[in-house]
Every structure is written in C-alpha cells, then in structure tokens.
Amino acid sequence: MRTDATLKAAQARRIALAAQGFGPKRSDLPSAARIRAAIEKLGLLQIDSVNVLIRAHYLPLFSRLGSYDRSVLDRLASHDGIWPKPHRRQFFEYWGHEASLLPVACHPLLRWRMARADAGQGVWRGVKAVADSRPQLVAAIFDEIRDRGALGAGDLQAAEKSRGGWWGWSDSKTVLEWLFWTGRVTAVGRRGFERVYDLPERALPSAVLATPTPDPADAATILTRQAGQALGVATATDLRDYWRLPVELAAEAVRRLVEAGDLLPVAVEGWRAQAYLAKEARMARRVEARALLVPFDPLIFERSRTERLFGFRYRIEIYTPAEKRVHGYYVLPFLLGERLVARVDLKADRTAGVLLVRSAHAEEGVDEEVVAAALALELQDLAAWLGLRAVAVEGSVPFAARLARHAG
C-alpha cells in the first residue's frame, strides 16, 4: 500500500478499524470458518474473569461478526475428550497480551516465554517463590495430571484450602499456575471459569508440538509482524504491548521488520511518536461500523493508543471505589462509523432477563439523537444474543433519557 509520509488522523483511524475487522456487514450465525478467520486476524482474544455482562473473550467476535454461536468458539478452543481431538484443535490458552485464546500455531512462538518463566523472568514473583520452596509439591501435581488426565485445581488429591480473598490461592493452585506458565501443562478448556489442565502432548496437535522452537528474536519478529497486521498503523510501544514483549526483543523485531519492508515508517497527524504502517494495511474510504467494545477488545486495550486514534479517554473503573467512578463499573465504548461516540455501563441481569444500562454518556459534539437511536439497536441486538428479553436504561442525564425512549 502506497501512502504519503504523513497520514491524516482520519486515515489512521480507518486503517486501524479495517485491520481489526470492522466494516464488513455483520450477519446472524456466521460460520465456524469465519469465526476462525476473525480470531486469526486479531491474533488473540484476551480472557478476563469479570462476568457482569459476558466473559471478555466472547464479545470481540460479536462486535465484528454479529450474533454467532458461542459454543463454536468453545469447541474450537477446548479438548476434554468430548470436544475435538488434539490434532483438530484450533486455539489454546496461554499468556499473549494477558491470558488469551491464541491460534495453536503460536505455541512455538511463545516457548521463549515459557523458558523465561522457568528461569523466574516475566512470571509473578509469588508463583516462582512457591515453586522454588515446594519442589515436591510441583512434582506431585505434575505426576497426578500425567497419571489421572485433565484436572482442575479442585480435582487435585494434593489440593489445599485457599487463603481467602481474590488472589488468596493455595499452594497447589499456585503450583498449577507455575506449571501452566512454564508450559509443562496446558489448559484444555475451562469448567465454568476454572482452568482444566493436561499435558501438552495430550491436548495440542502433534504437528504443532513437533515444530522447532525458534530463537526468541525470530519469534518476537513474527509476533510483531502479526501485531502490525492486527493494528494496521502503530507506534513501537503499541506493537510491543500487543504481545507484551520484552523491550529488547520488541526493539529488535521492529528494526528487522522495517529493514525487510514489512513495517513502513510514517508520521501520523497528532501523534508524537514515530508510527509504522503494516505493509498489508488497507485504508477503506469509509468505515461503517456499529459495535459495543468490551474493555479488553484489541482495538482499545492499549488506552493511550485509543486516545490517539479516537480522542477518547478511557479508563476501566472496576477497581475504583463506587463513589469515585465517573462512568460506571463495566463501561463499554460505542463505536459508530469511525468514531467512539458514547459509553455505557452494562450488566446482564440474567434472573430478570434484562440487559441493564446502568449509565449512558454521549461524547461531546455528537448528535445525541442519532447516537441514541443507533446505540439502542446495538443494545437490542446484544440482548437478543445474550438470551435476554429486554433492555432497561437507568440514569437521569438527557442522553440516557433519549436512549431509553429508543430502547423501550
């Protein structure tokens, strides 16, 4: 793709949106092939424990594809003796951006991360400390998974009580995380939200396991190329953040990709840092999108990039005391056309069968009537996909009242 040395801000937005899969018309019940292609285009789906609406890894596909069958994604990502056999498995879970669903072809590209974890680098300090202090427990849990097959933390004969609290893991749970981080076990799926673990040779395609392990610098270069394709146009910091690469590996990867012509240095209007355009990037003349974005969507999970692209300052307020929240607990930005035009705090009230909008705010300068009408349609589609019968809007600001009229 040929461009001038400087991209206008609107051009950068269109490139980014097209690279992330926005623009093509959404449909009901897209095929498994289209679901696979969408994930591979993004490179990863971030997983998060918050379930006030729906688990985070499900929503980016809805945002891009429309109402798809979530069980298809579950089957593509799981192996537990019922779901596809290992050689047919398409995706697996490991540390990508954060905990993520990844194409199985990424496994060799992340073995350097497993090796670093084994050496105590890039792994939570407490996890390494427990593994070092209790080698017999590490060996016992590994042997138990090897002998008994796929197990969750609660299935272990060596299981111990947790210490209470969100991160009050027992030592047995911590050891499981250690084995997972170092690649000695892998996740075969989840039971509820609990990971179930097995040996890689029983859970991943043999062809993937037989693939030679690349040098870390080579692996980082491949991952950074993928990040460039997924972002379209990005700074070096954006590219590094996509896979949470170490600084030295990311810098070398960008240098190599520029030298090879896979990343083209450009300036972007309003961006202070050097930007890089992916060689394959496509700039649509116009992007017609209508989508709610989960806080962990790859389009927006790097907050400074979100601000640069859209002029939209976004912070997740889950851990902010309720009285100090500005927009709400679980706030999703609303993409309309090429701009982020509003944000809504959502909750799926499954008992009442209602998608609850606890607050709604429009961005300055938008036509609130137009935005409210479009957002109401998106909320109704989301509610139907979640199996909820209605949308209920709370809040006293004028935009919430407009939204309530359209959603009612």
Coordinates of C-alpha atoms in Angstrom, one line a residue:
M1 CA 0.0 0.0 0.0
R2 CA 1.4 3.3 -1.0
T3 CA 1.0 6.3 1.2
D4 CA 2.4 9.7 1.8
A5 CA 5.0 10.1 4.5
T6 CA 2.3 11.6 6.8
L7 CA -1.1 10.1 7.5
K8 CA -4.0 12.2 8.5
A9 CA -5.7 11.3 11.8
A10 CA -8.9 10.1 9.9
Q11 CA -6.7 7.9 7.6
A12 CA -5.0 6.3 10.6
R13 CA -8.4 5.5 12.2
R14 CA -9.7 3.9 9.0
I15 CA -6.6 1.8 8.7
A16 CA -6.8 0.7 12.3
L17 CA -10.5 -0.2 12.1
A18 CA -10.0 -2.2 8.8
A19 CA -7.1 -4.0 10.3
Q20 CA -9.2 -5.0 13.3
G21 CA -12.0 -6.4 11.1
F22 CA -14.6 -3.6 11.3
G23 CA -16.5 -2.5 8.3
P24 CA -17.8 -5.7 6.6
K25 CA -21.5 -6.3 7.2
R26 CA -22.3 -8.4 10.2
S27 CA -24.6 -11.4 9.9
D28 CA -26.5 -13.9 12.0
L29 CA -24.8 -17.2 12.8
P30 CA -21.6 -16.7 10.9
S31 CA -19.8 -19.9 10.1
A32 CA -17.0 -21.6 12.1
A33 CA -14.6 -20.7 9.3
R34 CA -15.5 -17.0 9.6
I35 CA -15.1 -17.2 13.4
R36 CA -11.6 -18.8 13.0
A37 CA -10.6 -16.2 10.4
A38 CA -11.7 -13.3 12.7
I39 CA -9.6 -14.7 15.6
E40 CA -6.6 -15.3 13.4
K41 CA -6.9 -11.7 12.1
L42 CA -6.8 -10.4 15.6
G43 CA -4.1 -12.8 16.7
L44 CA -5.6 -13.3 20.2
L45 CA -8.7 -12.9 22.3
Q46 CA -8.0 -11.6 25.8
I47 CA -9.6 -13.6 28.7
D48 CA -10.8 -11.9 31.9
S49 CA -12.7 -13.1 34.9
V50 CA -15.3 -10.4 35.1
N51 CA -18.7 -11.8 34.2
V52 CA -21.1 -8.9 34.9
L53 CA -22.0 -8.9 31.2
I54 CA -20.3 -11.8 29.5
R55 CA -16.8 -13.2 29.6
A56 CA -14.5 -10.8 27.8
H57 CA -13.2 -13.2 25.1
Y58 CA -16.7 -13.7 23.6
L59 CA -17.7 -10.1 22.8
P60 CA -15.0 -9.0 20.3
L61 CA -16.3 -11.6 17.8
F62 CA -19.9 -10.3 18.3
S63 CA -18.7 -6.8 17.8
R64 CA -17.2 -7.7 14.4
L65 CA -19.4 -10.6 13.2
G66 CA -22.8 -10.3 14.8
S67 CA -24.8 -13.0 16.6
Y68 CA -22.6 -16.0 16.4
D69 CA -22.9 -19.4 18.2
R70 CA -20.6 -19.2 21.3
S71 CA -20.4 -23.0 21.5
V72 CA -18.5 -22.9 18.2
L73 CA -15.7 -20.9 19.9
D74 CA -15.8 -23.2 22.9
R75 CA -15.3 -26.2 20.7
L76 CA -12.5 -24.6 18.7
A77 CA -10.6 -23.8 21.9
S78 CA -11.3 -26.9 24.0
H79 CA -10.2 -30.5 24.2
D80 CA -11.6 -32.6 27.0
G81 CA -12.4 -35.9 25.4
I82 CA -15.7 -34.6 24.0
W83 CA -14.6 -31.6 22.1
P84 CA -12.3 -32.1 19.0
K85 CA -9.3 -34.4 19.3
P86 CA -5.9 -32.6 19.8
H87 CA -5.0 -32.8 16.1
R88 CA -8.1 -30.8 15.2
R89 CA -7.8 -28.2 17.9
Q90 CA -7.6 -24.7 16.6
F91 CA -6.9 -22.5 19.6
F92 CA -5.3 -22.8 23.0
E93 CA -4.9 -20.6 26.1
Y94 CA -1.7 -19.0 27.2
W95 CA -0.2 -15.7 28.1
G96 CA -0.5 -13.5 24.9
H97 CA -1.4 -9.9 25.7
E98 CA -2.7 -11.2 29.1
A99 CA -4.3 -14.6 29.5
S100 CA -5.6 -15.1 25.9
L101 CA -7.0 -17.6 23.4
L102 CA -4.4 -18.0 20.7
P103 CA -4.1 -19.9 17.4
V104 CA -2.3 -23.2 18.1
A105 CA 0.4 -22.1 15.6
C106 CA 1.5 -19.5 18.2
H107 CA 2.7 -22.2 20.6
P108 CA 6.2 -22.5 19.3
L109 CA 6.4 -18.7 19.1
L110 CA 5.8 -18.4 22.9
R111 CA 8.1 -21.1 24.1
W112 CA 10.7 -18.4 24.9
R113 CA 8.1 -17.0 27.4
M114 CA 7.7 -20.5 28.9
A115 CA 11.5 -20.8 29.2
R116 CA 11.8 -17.3 30.8
A117 CA 9.1 -18.2 33.3
D118 CA 11.1 -21.3 34.2
A119 CA 14.0 -19.1 34.9
G120 CA 11.9 -16.8 37.0
Q121 CA 11.6 -14.0 34.4
G122 CA 8.3 -12.4 33.4
V123 CA 6.4 -14.5 35.9
W124 CA 4.6 -13.3 39.1
R125 CA 7.1 -13.4 42.0
G126 CA 4.8 -15.3 44.3
V127 CA 4.3 -18.1 41.8
K128 CA 8.0 -18.6 41.4
A129 CA 8.6 -18.4 45.1
V130 CA 6.1 -21.2 45.8
A131 CA 7.5 -23.4 43.1
D132 CA 11.1 -22.9 44.4
S133 CA 10.1 -23.6 48.0
R134 CA 8.0 -26.7 47.4
P135 CA 9.6 -28.8 44.6
Q136 CA 8.0 -32.0 46.0
L137 CA 4.5 -30.4 45.5
V138 CA 5.4 -29.4 42.0
A139 CA 6.5 -33.0 41.2
A140 CA 3.4 -34.5 42.9
I141 CA 0.9 -32.3 41.0
F142 CA 2.6 -32.8 37.7
D143 CA 2.6 -36.6 38.2
E144 CA -1.0 -36.5 39.2
I145 CA -2.0 -34.8 36.0
R146 CA 0.2 -37.2 34.0
D147 CA -1.4 -40.2 35.7
R148 CA -5.0 -39.1 36.0
G149 CA -5.5 -36.9 33.0
A150 CA -7.2 -33.5 32.7
L151 CA -7.7 -31.9 36.1
G152 CA -8.7 -28.6 37.6
A153 CA -7.4 -27.2 40.9
G154 CA -10.3 -28.6 42.8
D155 CA -9.7 -32.1 41.4
L156 CA -6.2 -32.5 42.8
Q157 CA -5.7 -35.0 45.6
A158 CA -3.0 -32.6 46.8
A159 CA -5.5 -29.7 46.8
E160 CA -5.3 -27.4 49.8
K161 CA -7.6 -24.7 51.0
S162 CA -7.2 -21.2 49.6
R163 CA -6.2 -18.4 51.8
G164 CA -9.3 -16.4 51.1
G165 CA -9.7 -13.2 49.0
W166 CA -9.5 -12.8 45.3
W167 CA -5.8 -13.8 45.0
G168 CA -5.6 -16.0 48.1
W169 CA -4.5 -19.0 46.1
S170 CA -3.5 -22.2 47.8
D171 CA 0.0 -23.5 47.1
S172 CA -1.5 -26.3 44.9
K173 CA -3.3 -23.7 42.8
T174 CA -0.1 -21.6 42.6
V175 CA 1.9 -24.6 41.5
L176 CA -0.7 -25.3 38.8
E177 CA -0.2 -21.8 37.5
W178 CA 3.6 -22.3 37.6
L179 CA 3.3 -25.5 35.5
F180 CA 1.0 -23.7 33.1
W181 CA 3.2 -20.7 32.8
T182 CA 6.3 -22.8 32.1
G183 CA 4.5 -24.9 29.5
R184 CA 4.7 -28.2 31.3
V185 CA 0.9 -28.4 31.4
T186 CA -1.6 -26.6 29.2
A187 CA -5.2 -25.6 29.5
V188 CA -7.6 -28.0 27.8
G189 CA -10.6 -25.7 28.5
R190 CA -12.5 -24.2 31.3
R191 CA -15.1 -25.6 33.7
G192 CA -17.2 -22.5 34.4
F193 CA -14.2 -20.2 34.6
E194 CA -11.8 -22.7 36.3
R195 CA -9.0 -23.8 34.0
V196 CA -8.6 -27.5 33.4
Y197 CA -5.1 -28.7 32.7
D198 CA -3.5 -31.6 30.9
L199 CA -0.1 -32.5 29.3
P200 CA 0.6 -30.7 26.1
E201 CA 1.2 -33.9 24.2
R202 CA -2.4 -35.0 25.0
A203 CA -4.0 -31.6 24.3
L204 CA -2.2 -30.0 21.4
P205 CA -1.7 -31.1 17.8
S206 CA 1.4 -33.2 17.4
A207 CA 2.4 -31.2 14.4
V208 CA 2.5 -28.1 16.5
L209 CA 4.5 -29.7 19.3
A210 CA 7.0 -31.1 16.7
T211 CA 7.5 -27.6 15.2
P212 CA 11.1 -26.5 16.1
T213 CA 11.4 -23.8 18.7
P214 CA 12.5 -20.5 17.0
D215 CA 15.1 -18.2 18.5
P216 CA 13.4 -15.7 20.8
A217 CA 14.4 -12.8 18.5
D218 CA 12.9 -14.7 15.5
A219 CA 9.7 -15.5 17.4
A220 CA 9.3 -11.9 18.5
T221 CA 9.7 -10.7 14.9
I222 CA 6.9 -13.0 13.8
L223 CA 4.7 -11.9 16.7
T224 CA 5.4 -8.2 16.0
R225 CA 4.6 -8.7 12.3
Q226 CA 1.3 -10.1 13.4
A227 CA 0.7 -7.2 15.7
G228 CA 1.4 -4.8 12.9
Q229 CA -1.1 -6.5 10.7
A230 CA -3.7 -6.5 13.5
L231 CA -3.2 -2.8 14.3
G232 CA -2.6 -1.5 10.8
V233 CA -0.7 1.5 12.0
A234 CA 1.0 1.7 15.3
T235 CA 3.9 3.1 17.4
A236 CA 6.7 0.8 18.6
T237 CA 5.1 0.9 22.0
D238 CA 1.7 -0.2 20.6
L239 CA 3.4 -3.1 18.7
R240 CA 5.3 -4.2 21.8
D241 CA 2.2 -4.0 24.0
Y242 CA 0.1 -6.3 21.8
W243 CA 2.1 -9.4 22.8
R244 CA 3.6 -7.8 26.0
L245 CA 7.1 -8.4 24.6
P246 CA 10.3 -7.5 26.5
V247 CA 11.7 -4.2 25.4
E248 CA 14.9 -5.6 23.9
L249 CA 13.1 -8.2 21.8
A250 CA 10.4 -5.7 20.6
A251 CA 13.0 -3.1 19.5
E252 CA 15.0 -5.7 17.5
A253 CA 11.8 -7.0 15.9
V254 CA 10.7 -3.5 14.8
R255 CA 14.2 -2.9 13.4
R256 CA 14.1 -6.1 11.4
L257 CA 10.6 -5.6 10.1
V258 CA 11.4 -2.0 8.9
E259 CA 14.6 -3.3 7.2
A260 CA 12.5 -6.1 5.5
G261 CA 9.8 -3.6 4.3
D262 CA 7.1 -5.3 6.4
L263 CA 6.7 -2.1 8.5
L264 CA 6.8 1.3 6.8
P265 CA 7.8 4.3 8.9
V266 CA 5.2 7.1 8.7
A267 CA 4.1 10.1 10.7
V268 CA 0.5 10.4 11.9
E269 CA -1.2 13.7 12.4
G270 CA -1.3 14.4 16.1
W271 CA 1.0 11.6 17.2
R272 CA 4.2 12.5 18.8
A273 CA 5.9 9.1 18.4
Q274 CA 7.2 7.5 15.2
A275 CA 4.5 5.3 13.6
Y276 CA 4.8 2.2 11.5
L277 CA 2.4 1.2 8.8
A278 CA 1.9 -2.5 8.1
K279 CA 2.8 -3.4 4.5
E280 CA -0.5 -5.2 4.1
A281 CA -2.6 -2.4 5.7
R282 CA -5.7 -1.3 3.9
M283 CA -7.3 2.1 4.1
A284 CA -11.0 2.0 3.5
R285 CA -12.5 5.1 2.0
R286 CA -15.1 4.9 4.7
V287 CA -15.8 2.5 7.6
E288 CA -19.4 1.8 8.6
A289 CA -19.3 0.2 12.0
R290 CA -21.8 -0.2 14.9
A291 CA -20.3 -2.0 17.8
L292 CA -20.0 -2.1 21.6
L293 CA -16.4 -2.8 22.7
V294 CA -15.6 -4.8 25.7
P295 CA -12.8 -3.1 27.8
F296 CA -10.4 -5.8 26.7
D297 CA -11.1 -5.6 23.0
P298 CA -7.8 -5.4 21.0
L299 CA -8.9 -2.2 19.3
I300 CA -8.9 -0.3 22.6
F301 CA -6.9 -2.4 25.2
E302 CA -3.9 0.0 24.9
R303 CA -5.5 3.1 26.4
S304 CA -3.0 5.7 25.1
R305 CA -3.5 4.4 21.6
T306 CA -7.3 4.6 22.0
E307 CA -6.8 8.3 22.9
R308 CA -4.5 8.9 20.0
L309 CA -6.8 7.2 17.5
F310 CA -10.2 8.5 18.6
G311 CA -9.6 11.4 21.0
F312 CA -11.4 9.2 23.6
R313 CA -10.0 9.0 27.1
Y314 CA -11.0 5.6 28.5
R315 CA -10.2 4.0 31.9
I316 CA -11.8 0.9 33.3
E317 CA -13.2 1.7 36.8
I318 CA -13.8 -1.8 38.1
Y319 CA -11.3 -1.3 40.9
T320 CA -12.3 2.3 41.6
P321 CA -14.5 2.8 44.7
A322 CA -18.1 3.2 43.6
E323 CA -18.4 6.8 44.9
K324 CA -15.4 7.8 42.8
R325 CA -16.4 6.3 39.4
V326 CA -17.1 8.7 36.6
H327 CA -18.9 6.5 34.1
G328 CA -19.6 3.2 35.9
Y329 CA -18.3 -0.3 36.8
Y330 CA -18.2 -2.1 33.5
V331 CA -18.2 0.5 30.8
L332 CA -18.2 -0.3 27.1
P333 CA -17.4 2.3 24.4
F334 CA -19.7 2.5 21.5
L335 CA -18.2 2.7 18.0
L336 CA -20.4 4.3 15.3
G337 CA -19.0 4.7 11.9
E338 CA -15.4 5.7 12.5
R339 CA -15.7 7.3 15.9
L340 CA -16.2 6.3 19.6
V341 CA -19.3 8.3 20.3
A342 CA -20.7 7.1 23.6
R343 CA -20.1 4.8 26.6
V344 CA -22.5 2.6 28.6
D345 CA -22.2 0.8 31.9
L346 CA -23.8 -2.6 31.2
K347 CA -25.0 -5.5 33.3
A348 CA -26.7 -8.7 32.2
D349 CA -29.5 -9.3 34.8
R350 CA -30.0 -13.0 33.9
T351 CA -32.6 -13.6 36.6
A352 CA -34.9 -10.8 35.3
G353 CA -33.9 -11.5 31.6
V354 CA -32.9 -7.8 31.1
L355 CA -29.8 -6.1 29.7
L356 CA -29.4 -3.3 32.2
V357 CA -27.8 0.0 31.2
R358 CA -26.8 1.5 34.5
S359 CA -25.4 4.7 33.0
A360 CA -25.1 6.1 29.5
H361 CA -22.9 9.1 28.3
A362 CA -22.5 10.6 24.9
E363 CA -19.3 12.2 23.8
E364 CA -19.1 15.9 23.2
G365 CA -20.1 17.2 19.8
V366 CA -22.1 14.2 18.6
D367 CA -25.7 14.3 17.5
E368 CA -27.2 12.6 20.6
E369 CA -30.5 11.7 18.9
V370 CA -28.6 9.8 16.1
V371 CA -26.3 8.1 18.5
A372 CA -29.1 7.1 20.9
A373 CA -31.0 5.5 18.1
A374 CA -28.0 3.5 16.8
L375 CA -27.0 2.5 20.3
A376 CA -30.5 1.3 21.1
L377 CA -30.4 -1.0 18.1
E378 CA -27.0 -2.3 19.2
L379 CA -28.2 -2.9 22.7
Q380 CA -31.2 -4.8 21.5
D381 CA -29.1 -7.0 19.3
L382 CA -26.7 -7.7 22.2
A383 CA -29.6 -8.5 24.5
A384 CA -31.0 -11.0 22.0
W385 CA -27.6 -12.6 21.5
L386 CA -27.3 -13.0 25.3
G387 CA -30.7 -14.5 25.6
L388 CA -32.2 -11.5 27.4
R389 CA -35.7 -10.3 26.6
A390 CA -35.4 -6.6 27.1
V391 CA -33.2 -3.5 27.5
A392 CA -33.7 -1.3 30.6
V393 CA -32.0 2.1 30.8
E394 CA -31.2 3.9 34.1
G395 CA -29.7 7.3 34.6
S396 CA -31.1 10.8 34.6
V397 CA -28.8 12.6 32.1
P398 CA -30.5 13.7 28.9
F399 CA -28.7 11.2 26.8
A400 CA -29.9 8.3 29.0
A401 CA -33.5 9.6 28.6
R402 CA -33.1 9.7 24.8
L403 CA -31.6 6.2 24.8
A404 CA -34.4 4.9 27.0
R405 CA -37.0 6.2 24.5
H406 CA -35.3 4.4 21.6
A407 CA -34.6 1.2 23.5
G408 CA -38.1 0.9 25.0

